[in-house]
Structure formats: structure tokens, C-alpha cells
């Protein structure tokens, strides 16, 4: 709805206001006359009409701006006149148009992805901030500056031409991947997984593959998301507690989804120089084809992480490589790397660096140090399922310590 409205409004803040007002209108109208046959179309039409009304008022006041848009007429059901298509079905194209606008090269690369997560994907600002490991106030200011830049630079709301795609595609793919990651493990709340965000990311990834069939990285991203999402049913036990990959019941994995993910992954790896999403998909594929956790080809996983580090040198990738190295060569081989990463300022608020360090120390029999590292991870973790897991780890190491752990 926001994506369709911004195309009429030409302004992100105005489009957001009109979208919110449409929901208020719906609360009144639908209570009186019932929910229309196509509520998505009703909301979109109402928001677009409000945007047009606001623009007309500005024209009347200023007597300078030409009236560039006309309202979308709707029939009694709320569907745009002259169209049999449901308004909801028209949204993917509008979402992509807004997505590519948010990823315009005039914007700072980090701002592109953050703005996309907030506006196109509906991720709350605090969760966007957690994804970027920055304070919420910093992220809110970054998003505000990016929206102002779009308005001031008069960046058009349209899908870029073929010549413009390369400089925007990486940010678009990164935003879709971060959207999926935010759903795969929710940054906050009691739920481990937000299926709505995962499904939205998968839908966008599929649409990108259709829109850009020659781009191998779009296939790599889709393969990665499918292979990761295929494990969702095994990530919680019957009591709703987090289950680590090594303890998954692999019979619960979605094997149809795995086969599809592997197909897209293989196609993405046919590029002369596979990109970061193709390599991440290959890593996910190595886990997917292993009959058991112990039978995983850990040497291959470490090698793939080496290739990934050459493409995407980051402390998070290095941490994941160290975790794989611990299973390939033992925890002692990885501990020094993780100890160094724990002191990296970029990972100061990243709980997983402490969780990985804690696990290595636990496996090495250094229970006291492991318990302290688990508590450090717990201090930085806001997801309920992950907090419960960390508390259980602390309790296993020191039965009296779990009761002292923060309970927020």
C-alpha cells in the first residue's frame, strides 16, 4: 500500500501519512458497512486518493505546481475501476519500484538498505538498528536523512533501466537478505521466527529472479533463502525451545524446498566469479545435503568461507568461518580467532561472538569462562527463545548462576 501510494504522492513522508490515514478510515467505514471484498485494494485506493487531495490543496495554495496525477477511481468493492486485478496482486511491482528507489546510488550504501528495510519491508526501526549493530537513535536519524535526500534530489519512483541496475542490485539483494534474517531470528520478542517477514523476503527474491533472469546473484539469494527456510520446522522442540543445528531432526526439514534451493544455488555458482549470496547458498547447501551433522563436509564449509571472505571481508563472516573451523579441526583451533573478534569494536553489541566463544570454552572444559561468556551474550540478546537457551546453558555449567542472569 505504501509503495503504491508513494508513486502518486512523490514523497515518502506524505505517502506514510496517507497510508496511516487510510487505516483510520477503514476502522470507521468497515465497522459501518463491513470489510470489502478486496480490502487491500480499498486501502490502497483510499491512501492514493488522500495523497491526491493533499497535492491538490498544495496546488491551490501555491498556484505554481502543475497537477501531475489524477485519482484512481474505485468501484463499490474498492477495486480500481477498469481493472479486474486485486490491488494486493499489483503490489509486488510497486514494492520493487520503491525498493530500487530506496537503493539509489545517490544514497549512502548503509542508508539504502536501512531505508528499504523500514519502508519496503516494514521492519521496525529498533530491529533495523539491531541488524546494523547501531543505536536506535542513530538508525532513526539515518533513515530520516535518506528520505530527505530522496526528496531533495528528486529521485524518481521507478524501476531503473537495465543500464542502471548493476549499481543498485547489490543493495537490493542485501536488503532482501536482511529482511529474511530479521524474520529467521527475530531481534526482539518471544518468537524465534517471524514467518511473515521470511515469506515476504522469499516473495521479493522470486520476483527479482523473474525480473532479472540473467543475474546469477539473484538466483544465489533465492537459493540461500530457500535452503535456510527449509530448516524452520526443526528449529524448535515440542516445548518451543531453541534447537541447535547439530541436534536437528533432519526428517522435519522441507526436502522439496531443499531441492529447489539447491537448483538455484547450482545455477548461481555457474558465474565466472560467484558472488557472496551464491557462496552463502553453497554453504547452506553443504549443510542441506549432509545426512547428519557429524557427516557435514566441514573442510569444504571452511573453504567456502575462505572464498566468501575474499568477496565480503567482514568480522561476522570471519566469526562464522571460525565456528565452522571448530568443527573441522577442533575448538582449540578456532578459539584464538574468536578471542580476537570479541575485541573488535564492530562486534561490541553482537551477542553471537560471545555465544560462539562460550561454546568453544565449554567444549574445551573451561566451564567458568564459558559461563561468563554466555552471560555476556545474554546481556546483549533480546529474543526470548535465544535468552531461554542461553539461560539453560548457564544452568548446565553452574546450576546456581542461571537464577542470577538478567530477566528482561
JSON list of C-alpha atoms in Angstrom, two decimals, residues 104-268:
[
{"chain": "A", "resi": 104, "resn": "UNK", "atom": "CA", "xyz": [19.53, 4.73, -5.47]},
{"chain": "A", "resi": 105, "resn": "UNK", "atom": "CA", "xyz": [23.31, 5.30, -5.77]},
{"chain": "A", "resi": 106, "resn": "UNK", "atom": "CA", "xyz": [22.92, 8.90, -4.54]},
{"chain": "A", "resi": 107, "resn": "UNK", "atom": "CA", "xyz": [22.23, 7.47, -1.07]},
{"chain": "A", "resi": 108, "resn": "UNK", "atom": "CA", "xyz": [24.82, 6.13, 1.34]},
{"chain": "A", "resi": 109, "resn": "UNK", "atom": "CA", "xyz": [25.07, 2.31, 0.92]},
{"chain": "A", "resi": 110, "resn": "UNK", "atom": "CA", "xyz": [24.12, 1.60, 4.53]},
{"chain": "A", "resi": 111, "resn": "UNK", "atom": "CA", "xyz": [21.23, 4.07, 4.32]},
{"chain": "A", "resi": 112, "resn": "UNK", "atom": "CA", "xyz": [19.90, 2.33, 1.21]},
{"chain": "A", "resi": 113, "resn": "UNK", "atom": "CA", "xyz": [19.49, -1.00, 2.96]},
{"chain": "A", "resi": 114, "resn": "UNK", "atom": "CA", "xyz": [18.16, 0.56, 6.17]},
{"chain": "A", "resi": 115, "resn": "UNK", "atom": "CA", "xyz": [15.56, 2.63, 4.34]},
{"chain": "A", "resi": 116, "resn": "UNK", "atom": "CA", "xyz": [14.46, -0.40, 2.33]},
{"chain": "A", "resi": 117, "resn": "UNK", "atom": "CA", "xyz": [14.01, -2.50, 5.47]},
{"chain": "A", "resi": 118, "resn": "UNK", "atom": "CA", "xyz": [11.96, 0.23, 7.12]},
{"chain": "A", "resi": 119, "resn": "UNK", "atom": "CA", "xyz": [9.72, 1.31, 4.22]},
{"chain": "A", "resi": 120, "resn": "UNK", "atom": "CA", "xyz": [9.51, -1.58, 1.76]},
{"chain": "A", "resi": 121, "resn": "UNK", "atom": "CA", "xyz": [9.73, -4.42, 4.26]},
{"chain": "A", "resi": 122, "resn": "UNK", "atom": "CA", "xyz": [8.01, -2.90, 7.28]},
{"chain": "A", "resi": 123, "resn": "UNK", "atom": "CA", "xyz": [10.77, -3.74, 9.77]},
{"chain": "A", "resi": 124, "resn": "UNK", "atom": "CA", "xyz": [10.58, -1.58, 12.91]},
{"chain": "A", "resi": 125, "resn": "UNK", "atom": "CA", "xyz": [13.36, 0.97, 13.40]},
{"chain": "A", "resi": 126, "resn": "UNK", "atom": "CA", "xyz": [14.72, -0.72, 16.59]},
{"chain": "A", "resi": 127, "resn": "UNK", "atom": "CA", "xyz": [15.04, -4.02, 14.70]},
{"chain": "A", "resi": 128, "resn": "UNK", "atom": "CA", "xyz": [16.74, -2.29, 11.77]},
{"chain": "A", "resi": 129, "resn": "UNK", "atom": "CA", "xyz": [19.18, -0.75, 14.24]},
{"chain": "A", "resi": 130, "resn": "UNK", "atom": "CA", "xyz": [19.95, -4.18, 15.72]},
{"chain": "A", "resi": 131, "resn": "UNK", "atom": "CA", "xyz": [20.59, -5.58, 12.23]},
{"chain": "A", "resi": 132, "resn": "UNK", "atom": "CA", "xyz": [23.23, -2.86, 11.70]},
{"chain": "A", "resi": 133, "resn": "UNK", "atom": "CA", "xyz": [24.64, -3.06, 15.25]},
{"chain": "A", "resi": 134, "resn": "UNK", "atom": "CA", "xyz": [23.99, 0.64, 15.92]},
{"chain": "A", "resi": 135, "resn": "UNK", "atom": "CA", "xyz": [21.84, 2.55, 18.47]},
{"chain": "A", "resi": 136, "resn": "UNK", "atom": "CA", "xyz": [18.18, 3.12, 17.58]},
{"chain": "A", "resi": 137, "resn": "UNK", "atom": "CA", "xyz": [18.64, 6.93, 17.58]},
{"chain": "A", "resi": 138, "resn": "UNK", "atom": "CA", "xyz": [21.47, 6.62, 15.07]},
{"chain": "A", "resi": 139, "resn": "UNK", "atom": "CA", "xyz": [19.36, 4.48, 12.76]},
{"chain": "A", "resi": 140, "resn": "UNK", "atom": "CA", "xyz": [16.31, 6.77, 13.04]},
{"chain": "A", "resi": 141, "resn": "UNK", "atom": "CA", "xyz": [18.46, 9.76, 12.03]},
{"chain": "A", "resi": 142, "resn": "UNK", "atom": "CA", "xyz": [19.98, 7.78, 9.16]},
{"chain": "A", "resi": 143, "resn": "UNK", "atom": "CA", "xyz": [16.55, 6.85, 7.79]},
{"chain": "A", "resi": 144, "resn": "UNK", "atom": "CA", "xyz": [15.29, 10.43, 8.11]},
{"chain": "A", "resi": 145, "resn": "UNK", "atom": "CA", "xyz": [18.32, 11.79, 6.22]},
{"chain": "A", "resi": 146, "resn": "UNK", "atom": "CA", "xyz": [17.86, 9.24, 3.46]},
{"chain": "A", "resi": 147, "resn": "UNK", "atom": "CA", "xyz": [14.19, 10.17, 2.97]},
{"chain": "A", "resi": 148, "resn": "UNK", "atom": "CA", "xyz": [15.09, 13.86, 2.80]},
{"chain": "A", "resi": 149, "resn": "UNK", "atom": "CA", "xyz": [17.82, 13.12, 0.26]},
{"chain": "A", "resi": 150, "resn": "UNK", "atom": "CA", "xyz": [15.32, 11.34, -2.00]},
{"chain": "A", "resi": 151, "resn": "UNK", "atom": "CA", "xyz": [13.02, 14.38, -1.87]},
{"chain": "A", "resi": 152, "resn": "UNK", "atom": "CA", "xyz": [15.76, 16.99, -2.30]},
{"chain": "A", "resi": 153, "resn": "UNK", "atom": "CA", "xyz": [17.49, 15.11, -5.13]},
{"chain": "A", "resi": 154, "resn": "UNK", "atom": "CA", "xyz": [14.12, 14.47, -6.85]},
{"chain": "A", "resi": 155, "resn": "UNK", "atom": "CA", "xyz": [14.93, 10.79, -7.21]},
{"chain": "A", "resi": 156, "resn": "UNK", "atom": "CA", "xyz": [12.12, 9.24, -9.31]},
{"chain": "A", "resi": 157, "resn": "UNK", "atom": "CA", "xyz": [10.00, 6.33, -8.08]},
{"chain": "A", "resi": 158, "resn": "UNK", "atom": "CA", "xyz": [10.55, 3.86, -10.89]},
{"chain": "A", "resi": 159, "resn": "UNK", "atom": "CA", "xyz": [12.27, 0.61, -11.70]},
{"chain": "A", "resi": 160, "resn": "UNK", "atom": "CA", "xyz": [15.71, 1.51, -13.11]},
{"chain": "A", "resi": 161, "resn": "UNK", "atom": "CA", "xyz": [16.74, 0.77, -16.67]},
{"chain": "A", "resi": 162, "resn": "UNK", "atom": "CA", "xyz": [18.99, -2.19, -17.48]},
{"chain": "A", "resi": 163, "resn": "UNK", "atom": "CA", "xyz": [22.00, 0.12, -17.55]},
{"chain": "A", "resi": 164, "resn": "UNK", "atom": "CA", "xyz": [21.19, 1.43, -14.06]},
{"chain": "A", "resi": 165, "resn": "UNK", "atom": "CA", "xyz": [20.64, -1.94, -12.42]},
{"chain": "A", "resi": 166, "resn": "UNK", "atom": "CA", "xyz": [24.21, -3.05, -11.61]},
{"chain": "A", "resi": 167, "resn": "UNK", "atom": "CA", "xyz": [24.94, -0.15, -9.25]},
{"chain": "A", "resi": 168, "resn": "UNK", "atom": "CA", "xyz": [21.73, -0.77, -7.30]},
{"chain": "A", "resi": 169, "resn": "UNK", "atom": "CA", "xyz": [21.29, -4.52, -7.36]},
{"chain": "A", "resi": 170, "resn": "UNK", "atom": "CA", "xyz": [23.75, -5.35, -4.59]},
{"chain": "A", "resi": 171, "resn": "UNK", "atom": "CA", "xyz": [21.94, -3.06, -2.13]},
{"chain": "A", "resi": 172, "resn": "UNK", "atom": "CA", "xyz": [18.57, -4.50, -3.17]},
{"chain": "A", "resi": 173, "resn": "UNK", "atom": "CA", "xyz": [19.76, -8.06, -2.59]},
{"chain": "A", "resi": 174, "resn": "UNK", "atom": "CA", "xyz": [21.33, -7.09, 0.73]},
{"chain": "A", "resi": 175, "resn": "UNK", "atom": "CA", "xyz": [18.05, -5.55, 1.88]},
{"chain": "A", "resi": 176, "resn": "UNK", "atom": "CA", "xyz": [16.04, -8.65, 0.97]},
{"chain": "A", "resi": 177, "resn": "UNK", "atom": "CA", "xyz": [18.61, -10.85, 2.72]},
{"chain": "A", "resi": 178, "resn": "UNK", "atom": "CA", "xyz": [18.49, -8.71, 5.86]},
{"chain": "A", "resi": 179, "resn": "UNK", "atom": "CA", "xyz": [14.69, -8.82, 5.77]},
{"chain": "A", "resi": 180, "resn": "UNK", "atom": "CA", "xyz": [14.83, -12.61, 5.73]},
{"chain": "A", "resi": 181, "resn": "UNK", "atom": "CA", "xyz": [17.43, -12.67, 8.50]},
{"chain": "A", "resi": 182, "resn": "UNK", "atom": "CA", "xyz": [15.22, -10.44, 10.65]},
{"chain": "A", "resi": 183, "resn": "UNK", "atom": "CA", "xyz": [12.40, -12.94, 10.20]},
{"chain": "A", "resi": 184, "resn": "UNK", "atom": "CA", "xyz": [14.57, -16.06, 10.53]},
{"chain": "A", "resi": 185, "resn": "UNK", "atom": "CA", "xyz": [15.66, -14.98, 14.02]},
{"chain": "A", "resi": 186, "resn": "UNK", "atom": "CA", "xyz": [13.55, -12.10, 15.30]},
{"chain": "A", "resi": 187, "resn": "UNK", "atom": "CA", "xyz": [15.77, -9.49, 17.01]},
{"chain": "A", "resi": 188, "resn": "UNK", "atom": "CA", "xyz": [13.20, -8.93, 19.76]},
{"chain": "A", "resi": 189, "resn": "UNK", "atom": "CA", "xyz": [10.11, -10.58, 21.24]},
{"chain": "A", "resi": 190, "resn": "UNK", "atom": "CA", "xyz": [9.33, -14.13, 22.33]},
{"chain": "A", "resi": 191, "resn": "UNK", "atom": "CA", "xyz": [9.00, -15.67, 18.86]},
{"chain": "A", "resi": 192, "resn": "UNK", "atom": "CA", "xyz": [12.14, -17.16, 17.34]},
{"chain": "A", "resi": 193, "resn": "UNK", "atom": "CA", "xyz": [10.82, -16.89, 13.78]},
{"chain": "A", "resi": 194, "resn": "UNK", "atom": "CA", "xyz": [8.61, -14.31, 12.07]},
{"chain": "A", "resi": 195, "resn": "UNK", "atom": "CA", "xyz": [7.20, -16.25, 9.15]},
{"chain": "A", "resi": 196, "resn": "UNK", "atom": "CA", "xyz": [5.59, -13.13, 7.66]},
{"chain": "A", "resi": 197, "resn": "UNK", "atom": "CA", "xyz": [8.97, -11.48, 7.12]},
{"chain": "A", "resi": 198, "resn": "UNK", "atom": "CA", "xyz": [10.54, -14.70, 5.78]},
{"chain": "A", "resi": 199, "resn": "UNK", "atom": "CA", "xyz": [7.71, -15.19, 3.29]},
{"chain": "A", "resi": 200, "resn": "UNK", "atom": "CA", "xyz": [7.90, -11.54, 2.22]},
{"chain": "A", "resi": 201, "resn": "UNK", "atom": "CA", "xyz": [11.62, -11.90, 1.56]},
{"chain": "A", "resi": 202, "resn": "UNK", "atom": "CA", "xyz": [11.09, -15.10, -0.40]},
{"chain": "A", "resi": 203, "resn": "UNK", "atom": "CA", "xyz": [8.39, -13.41, -2.47]},
{"chain": "A", "resi": 204, "resn": "UNK", "atom": "CA", "xyz": [10.68, -10.49, -3.29]},
{"chain": "A", "resi": 205, "resn": "UNK", "atom": "CA", "xyz": [13.57, -12.84, -4.11]},
{"chain": "A", "resi": 206, "resn": "UNK", "atom": "CA", "xyz": [11.39, -14.84, -6.52]},
{"chain": "A", "resi": 207, "resn": "UNK", "atom": "CA", "xyz": [10.19, -11.64, -8.17]},
{"chain": "A", "resi": 208, "resn": "UNK", "atom": "CA", "xyz": [13.77, -10.44, -8.59]},
{"chain": "A", "resi": 209, "resn": "UNK", "atom": "CA", "xyz": [14.71, -13.71, -10.29]},
{"chain": "A", "resi": 210, "resn": "UNK", "atom": "CA", "xyz": [11.82, -13.23, -12.72]},
{"chain": "A", "resi": 211, "resn": "UNK", "atom": "CA", "xyz": [12.71, -9.58, -13.28]},
{"chain": "A", "resi": 212, "resn": "UNK", "atom": "CA", "xyz": [16.44, -10.21, -13.72]},
{"chain": "A", "resi": 213, "resn": "UNK", "atom": "CA", "xyz": [16.83, -13.74, -15.10]},
{"chain": "A", "resi": 214, "resn": "UNK", "atom": "CA", "xyz": [20.41, -13.14, -16.27]},
{"chain": "A", "resi": 215, "resn": "UNK", "atom": "CA", "xyz": [21.68, -12.08, -12.82]},
{"chain": "A", "resi": 216, "resn": "UNK", "atom": "CA", "xyz": [23.29, -15.08, -11.10]},
{"chain": "A", "resi": 217, "resn": "UNK", "atom": "CA", "xyz": [23.33, -13.41, -7.68]},
{"chain": "A", "resi": 218, "resn": "UNK", "atom": "CA", "xyz": [19.54, -13.15, -7.60]},
{"chain": "A", "resi": 219, "resn": "UNK", "atom": "CA", "xyz": [19.44, -16.93, -8.00]},
{"chain": "A", "resi": 220, "resn": "UNK", "atom": "CA", "xyz": [22.05, -17.31, -5.30]},
{"chain": "A", "resi": 221, "resn": "UNK", "atom": "CA", "xyz": [19.97, -15.24, -2.89]},
{"chain": "A", "resi": 222, "resn": "UNK", "atom": "CA", "xyz": [16.82, -17.23, -3.63]},
{"chain": "A", "resi": 223, "resn": "UNK", "atom": "CA", "xyz": [18.73, -20.48, -3.18]},
{"chain": "A", "resi": 224, "resn": "UNK", "atom": "CA", "xyz": [20.13, -19.30, 0.14]},
{"chain": "A", "resi": 225, "resn": "UNK", "atom": "CA", "xyz": [16.73, -18.25, 1.48]},
{"chain": "A", "resi": 226, "resn": "UNK", "atom": "CA", "xyz": [15.07, -21.50, 0.42]},
{"chain": "A", "resi": 227, "resn": "UNK", "atom": "CA", "xyz": [17.79, -23.71, 1.91]},
{"chain": "A", "resi": 228, "resn": "UNK", "atom": "CA", "xyz": [17.72, -21.79, 5.17]},
{"chain": "A", "resi": 229, "resn": "UNK", "atom": "CA", "xyz": [13.94, -21.60, 5.46]},
{"chain": "A", "resi": 230, "resn": "UNK", "atom": "CA", "xyz": [13.67, -25.33, 4.76]},
{"chain": "A", "resi": 231, "resn": "UNK", "atom": "CA", "xyz": [15.03, -26.00, 8.28]},
{"chain": "A", "resi": 232, "resn": "UNK", "atom": "CA", "xyz": [12.44, -23.91, 10.11]},
{"chain": "A", "resi": 233, "resn": "UNK", "atom": "CA", "xyz": [10.30, -26.80, 11.45]},
{"chain": "A", "resi": 234, "resn": "UNK", "atom": "CA", "xyz": [13.28, -28.36, 13.26]},
{"chain": "A", "resi": 235, "resn": "UNK", "atom": "CA", "xyz": [14.49, -25.18, 14.97]},
{"chain": "A", "resi": 236, "resn": "UNK", "atom": "CA", "xyz": [12.15, -25.51, 17.97]},
{"chain": "A", "resi": 237, "resn": "UNK", "atom": "CA", "xyz": [11.30, -28.57, 20.04]},
{"chain": "A", "resi": 238, "resn": "UNK", "atom": "CA", "xyz": [7.82, -29.58, 21.24]},
{"chain": "A", "resi": 239, "resn": "UNK", "atom": "CA", "xyz": [8.16, -27.18, 24.19]},
{"chain": "A", "resi": 240, "resn": "UNK", "atom": "CA", "xyz": [9.07, -24.26, 21.91]},
{"chain": "A", "resi": 241, "resn": "UNK", "atom": "CA", "xyz": [12.73, -24.27, 22.93]},
{"chain": "A", "resi": 242, "resn": "UNK", "atom": "CA", "xyz": [15.56, -23.44, 20.53]},
{"chain": "A", "resi": 243, "resn": "UNK", "atom": "CA", "xyz": [17.28, -26.44, 18.93]},
{"chain": "A", "resi": 244, "resn": "UNK", "atom": "CA", "xyz": [20.79, -26.01, 17.52]},
{"chain": "A", "resi": 245, "resn": "UNK", "atom": "CA", "xyz": [21.59, -27.27, 14.01]},
{"chain": "A", "resi": 246, "resn": "UNK", "atom": "CA", "xyz": [23.63, -30.16, 15.39]},
{"chain": "A", "resi": 247, "resn": "UNK", "atom": "CA", "xyz": [20.53, -31.53, 17.14]},
{"chain": "A", "resi": 248, "resn": "UNK", "atom": "CA", "xyz": [18.00, -31.01, 14.33]},
{"chain": "A", "resi": 249, "resn": "UNK", "atom": "CA", "xyz": [15.71, -33.84, 13.36]},
{"chain": "A", "resi": 250, "resn": "UNK", "atom": "CA", "xyz": [16.51, -33.64, 9.65]},
{"chain": "A", "resi": 251, "resn": "UNK", "atom": "CA", "xyz": [13.37, -35.54, 8.76]},
{"chain": "A", "resi": 252, "resn": "UNK", "atom": "CA", "xyz": [11.48, -32.36, 9.68]},
{"chain": "A", "resi": 253, "resn": "UNK", "atom": "CA", "xyz": [13.29, -30.33, 7.05]},
{"chain": "A", "resi": 254, "resn": "UNK", "atom": "CA", "xyz": [11.30, -29.34, 3.95]},
{"chain": "A", "resi": 255, "resn": "UNK", "atom": "CA", "xyz": [13.06, -31.51, 1.38]},
{"chain": "A", "resi": 256, "resn": "UNK", "atom": "CA", "xyz": [11.04, -30.18, -1.56]},
{"chain": "A", "resi": 257, "resn": "UNK", "atom": "CA", "xyz": [12.24, -26.69, -0.66]},
{"chain": "A", "resi": 258, "resn": "UNK", "atom": "CA", "xyz": [15.80, -28.01, -0.33]},
{"chain": "A", "resi": 259, "resn": "UNK", "atom": "CA", "xyz": [15.74, -29.48, -3.84]},
{"chain": "A", "resi": 260, "resn": "UNK", "atom": "CA", "xyz": [14.51, -26.17, -5.27]},
{"chain": "A", "resi": 261, "resn": "UNK", "atom": "CA", "xyz": [17.12, -24.25, -3.28]},
{"chain": "A", "resi": 262, "resn": "UNK", "atom": "CA", "xyz": [19.91, -26.50, -4.50]},
{"chain": "A", "resi": 263, "resn": "UNK", "atom": "CA", "xyz": [18.82, -25.99, -8.11]},
{"chain": "A", "resi": 264, "resn": "UNK", "atom": "CA", "xyz": [19.00, -22.19, -7.81]},
{"chain": "A", "resi": 265, "resn": "UNK", "atom": "CA", "xyz": [22.32, -22.49, -5.96]},
{"chain": "A", "resi": 266, "resn": "UNK", "atom": "CA", "xyz": [23.92, -24.61, -8.67]},
{"chain": "A", "resi": 267, "resn": "UNK", "atom": "CA", "xyz": [22.82, -22.10, -11.31]},
{"chain": "A", "resi": 268, "resn": "UNK", "atom": "CA", "xyz": [24.23, -19.19, -9.30]}
]
